[in-house]
Tab-separated table of C-alpha atoms (C1' of nucleotides) in Angstrom:
chain	number	residue	atom	x	y	z
A	5	UNK	CA	115.678	88.216	160.464
A	6	UNK	CA	118.073	91.613	160.915
A	7	UNK	CA	115.308	94.118	159.552
A	8	UNK	CA	117.491	96.645	161.313
A	9	UNK	CA	119.549	98.049	158.753
A	10	UNK	CA	119.977	101.961	159.198
A	11	UNK	CA	122.745	103.460	157.559
A	12	UNK	CA	124.292	104.205	160.979
A	13	UNK	CA	124.071	100.693	162.780
A	14	UNK	CA	124.277	99.529	159.206
A	15	UNK	CA	123.769	95.776	160.338
A	16	UNK	CA	127.350	95.890	161.435
A	17	UNK	CA	128.333	97.259	164.854
A	18	UNK	CA	131.845	97.053	163.259
A	19	UNK	CA	131.732	99.868	160.816
A	20	UNK	CA	129.821	102.016	163.829
A	21	UNK	CA	132.779	101.130	166.082
A	22	UNK	CA	135.260	101.841	163.407
A	23	UNK	CA	133.893	105.622	162.877
A	24	UNK	CA	133.730	105.783	166.525
A	25	UNK	CA	137.307	105.497	167.361
A	26	UNK	CA	138.775	106.694	164.005
A	27	UNK	CA	141.681	108.906	164.929
A	28	UNK	CA	144.800	108.252	166.127
A	29	UNK	CA	144.093	109.521	169.892
A	30	UNK	CA	140.459	108.336	170.426
A	31	UNK	CA	141.187	104.825	171.968
A	32	UNK	CA	144.251	106.145	173.834
A	33	UNK	CA	142.142	109.221	175.264
A	34	UNK	CA	139.483	106.823	176.496
A	35	UNK	CA	142.197	104.382	177.991
A	36	UNK	CA	144.008	106.989	179.701
A	37	UNK	CA	140.741	108.146	181.111
A	38	UNK	CA	139.971	105.141	182.957
A	39	UNK	CA	142.037	106.071	186.026
A	40	UNK	CA	139.842	108.928	186.190
A	41	UNK	CA	139.141	112.582	185.106
A	42	UNK	CA	141.975	114.422	183.466
A	43	UNK	CA	142.591	117.935	182.072
A	44	UNK	CA	143.007	119.010	178.743
A	45	UNK	CA	146.780	119.469	179.201
A	46	UNK	CA	147.081	116.424	180.889
A	47	UNK	CA	145.640	114.039	178.219
A	48	UNK	CA	147.866	116.165	175.818
A	49	UNK	CA	150.983	115.445	177.521
A	50	UNK	CA	150.120	111.831	178.432
A	51	UNK	CA	149.591	111.091	174.602
A	52	UNK	CA	152.908	112.346	173.928
A	53	UNK	CA	154.436	109.758	176.290
A	54	UNK	CA	154.449	106.736	174.285
A	55	UNK	CA	153.839	108.252	170.823
A	56	UNK	CA	156.317	107.583	168.249
A	57	UNK	CA	157.825	111.154	168.928
A	58	UNK	CA	156.091	112.748	165.967
A	59	UNK	CA	156.772	116.297	167.457
A	60	UNK	CA	153.669	117.694	169.111
A	61	UNK	CA	149.890	117.007	168.858
A	62	UNK	CA	147.909	119.970	167.195
A	63	UNK	CA	145.339	121.427	169.567
A	64	UNK	CA	143.013	121.425	166.779
A	65	UNK	CA	143.446	117.547	166.422
A	66	UNK	CA	143.156	116.801	170.052
A	67	UNK	CA	140.220	119.331	170.246
A	68	UNK	CA	138.534	117.637	167.535
A	69	UNK	CA	139.016	114.016	169.024
A	70	UNK	CA	137.842	115.337	172.397
A	71	UNK	CA	134.691	116.721	171.003
A	72	UNK	CA	133.810	113.579	168.778
A	73	UNK	CA	134.092	111.526	171.693
A	74	UNK	CA	131.823	113.446	173.522
A	75	UNK	CA	129.409	113.636	170.888
A	76	UNK	CA	129.722	110.058	170.949
A	77	UNK	CA	128.795	109.672	174.198
A	78	UNK	CA	131.910	108.273	175.409
A	79	UNK	CA	133.352	110.751	177.448
A	80	UNK	CA	131.870	113.984	179.253
A	81	UNK	CA	133.295	117.561	179.262
A	82	UNK	CA	132.894	119.381	182.541
A	83	UNK	CA	134.216	123.233	182.237
A	84	UNK	CA	134.999	124.822	185.467
A	85	UNK	CA	134.516	128.100	183.913
A	86	UNK	CA	136.763	130.108	185.674
A	87	UNK	CA	140.010	131.577	184.770
A	88	UNK	CA	142.659	130.461	183.933
A	89	UNK	CA	140.443	128.004	182.425
A	90	UNK	CA	140.050	124.544	183.886
A	91	UNK	CA	138.542	121.758	181.697
A	92	UNK	CA	138.033	118.174	183.036
A	93	UNK	CA	137.268	114.985	180.892
A	94	UNK	CA	135.942	111.922	182.337
A	95	UNK	CA	134.339	108.757	181.004
A	96	UNK	CA	130.645	108.355	181.040
A	97	UNK	CA	129.264	105.273	181.952
A	98	UNK	CA	128.998	104.105	178.267
A	99	UNK	CA	132.775	104.832	177.973
A	100	UNK	CA	133.404	103.082	180.992
A	101	UNK	CA	131.635	99.923	179.641
A	102	UNK	CA	134.044	100.431	176.534
A	103	UNK	CA	137.237	100.489	178.682
A	104	UNK	CA	137.340	96.114	178.763
A	105	UNK	CA	136.892	96.158	175.069
A	106	UNK	CA	140.031	98.490	174.564
A	107	UNK	CA	141.530	96.031	177.377
A	108	UNK	CA	140.896	92.906	175.104
A	109	UNK	CA	142.397	95.061	172.088
A	110	UNK	CA	145.439	95.727	174.257
A	111	UNK	CA	145.916	92.448	175.603
A	112	UNK	CA	145.852	90.827	171.820
A	113	UNK	CA	147.919	93.371	170.651
A	114	UNK	CA	150.702	92.547	173.316
A	115	UNK	CA	150.379	89.131	172.630
A	116	UNK	CA	150.312	89.093	168.580
A	117	UNK	CA	151.882	92.619	167.565
A	118	UNK	CA	154.466	93.323	169.774
A	119	UNK	CA	157.996	91.209	168.763
A	120	UNK	CA	160.192	93.018	170.936
A	121	UNK	CA	159.244	91.805	174.525
A	122	UNK	CA	155.677	91.471	175.343
A	123	UNK	CA	156.022	90.743	178.986
A	124	UNK	CA	157.471	94.250	179.962
A	125	UNK	CA	154.964	95.849	177.618
A	126	UNK	CA	152.089	94.258	179.366
A	127	UNK	CA	153.821	95.132	182.742
A	128	UNK	CA	154.057	98.761	181.416
A	129	UNK	CA	150.918	99.841	182.597
B	17	UNK	CA	160.277	98.768	182.740
B	18	UNK	CA	158.914	99.160	179.182
B	19	UNK	CA	162.353	99.455	177.718
B	20	UNK	CA	160.730	98.418	174.310
B	21	UNK	CA	159.548	101.583	172.228
B	22	UNK	CA	160.055	100.710	168.830
B	23	UNK	CA	157.899	103.002	166.207
B	24	UNK	CA	156.008	100.300	165.562
B	25	UNK	CA	155.122	98.624	168.703
B	26	UNK	CA	155.329	102.094	170.182
B	27	UNK	CA	154.770	101.072	174.015
B	28	UNK	CA	151.286	101.064	173.014
B	29	UNK	CA	149.553	97.934	171.173
B	30	UNK	CA	146.219	99.834	170.422
B	31	UNK	CA	148.072	102.445	167.935
B	32	UNK	CA	149.711	99.235	166.365
B	33	UNK	CA	146.057	97.983	166.351
B	34	UNK	CA	144.703	100.822	164.670
B	35	UNK	CA	147.027	100.609	161.919
B	36	UNK	CA	146.467	96.961	161.365
B	37	UNK	CA	142.493	97.534	161.312
B	38	UNK	CA	142.846	100.797	159.236
B	39	UNK	CA	140.653	100.713	156.555
B	40	UNK	CA	136.895	100.319	156.228
B	41	UNK	CA	136.688	96.606	155.342
B	42	UNK	CA	139.682	94.996	157.333
B	43	UNK	CA	137.826	94.166	160.117
B	44	UNK	CA	134.564	92.877	158.238
B	45	UNK	CA	136.745	90.611	155.965
B	46	UNK	CA	138.578	88.966	159.039
B	47	UNK	CA	134.888	88.698	160.338
B	48	UNK	CA	133.600	87.217	157.382
B	49	UNK	CA	136.414	84.878	157.149
B	50	UNK	CA	135.630	83.176	160.394
B	51	UNK	CA	133.382	80.626	158.865
B	52	UNK	CA	135.933	79.460	156.507
B	53	UNK	CA	137.842	80.375	153.552
B	54	UNK	CA	136.433	82.639	150.574
B	55	UNK	CA	137.268	83.645	147.199
B	56	UNK	CA	137.668	86.969	146.313
B	57	UNK	CA	134.356	87.411	144.592
B	58	UNK	CA	132.621	86.051	147.431
B	59	UNK	CA	134.336	88.501	150.118
B	60	UNK	CA	133.203	91.271	147.778
B	61	UNK	CA	129.736	90.404	147.542
B	62	UNK	CA	129.740	89.710	151.219
B	63	UNK	CA	131.029	93.247	151.857
B	64	UNK	CA	128.273	94.564	149.782
B	65	UNK	CA	125.515	93.170	151.938
B	66	UNK	CA	125.154	95.147	154.657
B	67	UNK	CA	127.194	97.982	153.662
B	68	UNK	CA	125.511	101.325	153.383
B	69	UNK	CA	124.451	100.967	149.846
B	70	UNK	CA	127.512	103.011	148.646
B	71	UNK	CA	127.467	101.455	145.272
B	72	UNK	CA	130.348	98.903	144.741
B	73	UNK	CA	133.820	98.301	146.286
B	74	UNK	CA	136.696	99.317	143.903
B	75	UNK	CA	139.001	96.431	143.411
B	76	UNK	CA	141.820	98.594	144.148
B	77	UNK	CA	140.548	99.282	147.655
B	78	UNK	CA	139.610	95.262	148.328
B	79	UNK	CA	142.787	94.169	146.782
B	80	UNK	CA	144.876	96.338	148.918
B	81	UNK	CA	142.800	95.611	152.429
B	82	UNK	CA	143.399	92.069	151.277
B	83	UNK	CA	147.236	92.501	150.623
B	84	UNK	CA	147.398	94.631	154.049
B	85	UNK	CA	145.901	91.543	156.097
B	86	UNK	CA	148.021	89.321	154.378
B	87	UNK	CA	151.056	91.084	155.228
B	88	UNK	CA	150.006	91.874	158.608
B	89	UNK	CA	149.664	87.823	159.204
B	90	UNK	CA	146.023	87.738	159.830
B	91	UNK	CA	144.979	86.170	156.484
B	92	UNK	CA	146.716	83.754	154.266
B	93	UNK	CA	146.295	83.990	150.308
B	94	UNK	CA	145.969	81.019	148.405
B	95	UNK	CA	146.368	80.790	144.787
B	96	UNK	CA	145.176	77.702	142.941
B	97	UNK	CA	146.879	79.000	139.855
B	98	UNK	CA	144.475	77.810	137.243
B	99	UNK	CA	142.367	79.408	134.613
B	100	UNK	CA	139.728	81.008	135.351
B	101	UNK	CA	141.936	82.159	138.377
B	102	UNK	CA	140.523	81.107	141.598
B	103	UNK	CA	141.949	82.556	144.899
B	104	UNK	CA	141.001	81.815	148.566
B	105	UNK	CA	141.442	83.791	151.370
B	106	UNK	CA	141.515	82.043	154.928
B	107	UNK	CA	142.357	83.189	158.346
B	108	UNK	CA	145.780	82.307	159.837
B	109	UNK	CA	145.924	81.009	163.238
B	110	UNK	CA	146.821	84.741	164.292
B	111	UNK	CA	143.407	85.868	162.462
B	112	UNK	CA	141.628	83.263	164.263
B	113	UNK	CA	142.880	84.405	167.557
B	114	UNK	CA	141.595	87.852	166.623
B	115	UNK	CA	137.972	86.781	166.148
B	116	UNK	CA	136.968	87.015	169.861
B	117	UNK	CA	138.324	90.680	169.803
B	118	UNK	CA	135.989	91.444	166.992
B	119	UNK	CA	133.382	89.633	168.796
B	120	UNK	CA	133.853	91.738	171.720
B	121	UNK	CA	133.446	94.883	169.454
B	122	UNK	CA	130.398	93.526	168.007
B	123	UNK	CA	128.569	92.590	171.227
B	124	UNK	CA	129.808	96.285	172.604
B	125	UNK	CA	128.461	97.946	169.626
B	126	UNK	CA	125.420	95.865	169.624
B	127	UNK	CA	124.589	97.045	173.114
B	128	UNK	CA	125.675	100.585	173.103
B	129	UNK	CA	125.622	101.692	169.251
B	130	UNK	CA	122.560	100.037	167.860
B	131	UNK	CA	119.672	102.434	168.689
B	132	UNK	CA	117.530	100.341	166.383
B	133	UNK	CA	116.502	96.902	167.748
B	134	UNK	CA	119.686	95.289	169.191
B	135	UNK	CA	117.957	91.953	169.843
B	136	UNK	CA	117.609	91.446	166.239
B	137	UNK	CA	121.281	92.582	165.348
B	138	UNK	CA	122.774	90.248	167.712
B	139	UNK	CA	120.684	87.368	166.090
B	140	UNK	CA	121.553	88.632	162.924
B	141	UNK	CA	124.446	86.310	162.710
C	30	DC	C1'	145.323	127.102	180.384
C	31	DA	C1'	141.947	125.423	176.766
C	32	DG	C1'	141.138	126.144	172.911
C	33	DC	C1'	140.023	128.488	167.733
C	34	DA	C1'	141.121	130.120	162.907
C	35	DT	C1'	143.658	129.192	158.789
C	36	DC	C1'	146.743	127.058	155.614
C	37	DC	C1'	148.835	122.915	153.921
C	38	DT	C1'	149.674	117.982	152.591
C	39	DG	C1'	149.458	112.737	152.078
C	40	DC	C1'	146.674	109.103	151.888
C	41	DG	C1'	142.502	106.391	152.178
C	42	DT	C1'	138.820	105.990	149.063
C	43	DG	C1'	135.762	105.808	144.951
C	44	DA	C1'	135.221	105.513	139.793
C	45	DT	C1'	136.674	103.729	135.457
C	46	DA	C1'	139.275	101.153	132.321
C	47	DC	C1'	142.368	97.487	131.078
C	48	DT	C1'	144.813	92.384	131.488
C	49	DG	C1'	146.693	87.407	132.647
D	6	DC	C1'	137.888	85.431	138.068
D	7	DA	C1'	141.134	88.090	140.170
D	8	DG	C1'	143.167	91.591	139.938
D	9	DT	C1'	146.374	96.101	138.076
D	10	DA	C1'	146.686	101.240	136.527
D	11	DT	C1'	145.292	105.461	136.272
D	12	DC	C1'	142.808	109.972	137.724
D	13	DA	C1'	140.334	112.179	141.295
D	14	DC	C1'	138.934	113.885	145.638
D	15	DG	C1'	137.883	114.573	150.665
D	16	DC	C1'	139.251	114.589	154.840
D	17	DA	C1'	142.326	113.319	158.951
D	18	DG	C1'	146.063	115.376	160.688
D	19	DG	C1'	150.468	118.378	161.150
D	20	DA	C1'	152.261	123.646	161.745
D	21	DT	C1'	151.895	128.155	163.112
D	22	DG	C1'	149.364	132.046	165.445
D	23	DC	C1'	145.896	134.095	168.122
D	24	DT	C1'	142.474	134.463	172.144
D	25	DG	C1'	139.153	134.873	176.256
DNA sequence: CAGCATCCTGCGTGATACTG
DNA sequence: CAGTATCACGCAGGATGCTG
């Protein structure tokens, strides 16, 4: 069995998953978007909060992550095409289906990675 | 709320998670180990099967992944200290608790990433 | 406001050779 | 068998400046 073995799916969804969420912000972006559409600047600001204070996020980086996520089909880009520009990103159906997975990751992380005080971290959001 | 904000935990388990499983093989190693202890060579061979045929895995790479996983507390290294060498890697309790998360990832990946034929991929293992 | 263009740097990854 | 040592490379990611 398991005749399907193309390079992308590679018989191992995990590899594809890793590629899809590679990058420091992709997971967090999807997570932040779970509450509804957000504008570019909002995402950017949201990522700074909670980050390890590593200055700012290069627009180039965020832009690429966003584009990658769009091409992955997790998020959708809506350009209102006006001046000043207004662009919103929102989760696609696929993206929404992915949220529980991130929740599982967060939950596990809160239990096993947070030596600090897990309770507060869970209550954090 | 959320007073805890060290760089490692960073108020965001996701970041720590990403660091922990960064690397192409870590997730797959943990997954392969879920069935029981495995020797270095077995892991190596196991990783080749299902990989995108990108030749072999550099020992240096596998070694580092294994060491990182050990330091993360996900796996445990047991050296039998004999000649020829025999070393087994097995999941720790923490590692075992992580398996369901990978399962969730695999499950989601099988449903949303496998354009080929998801049914066979699920049945694959 | 929401990006794109350019340069630069560190690290993850691969290949090869060697060792206890 | 289970690694370590060394070299090399590509790419993610940061910094800065500019644009429609």
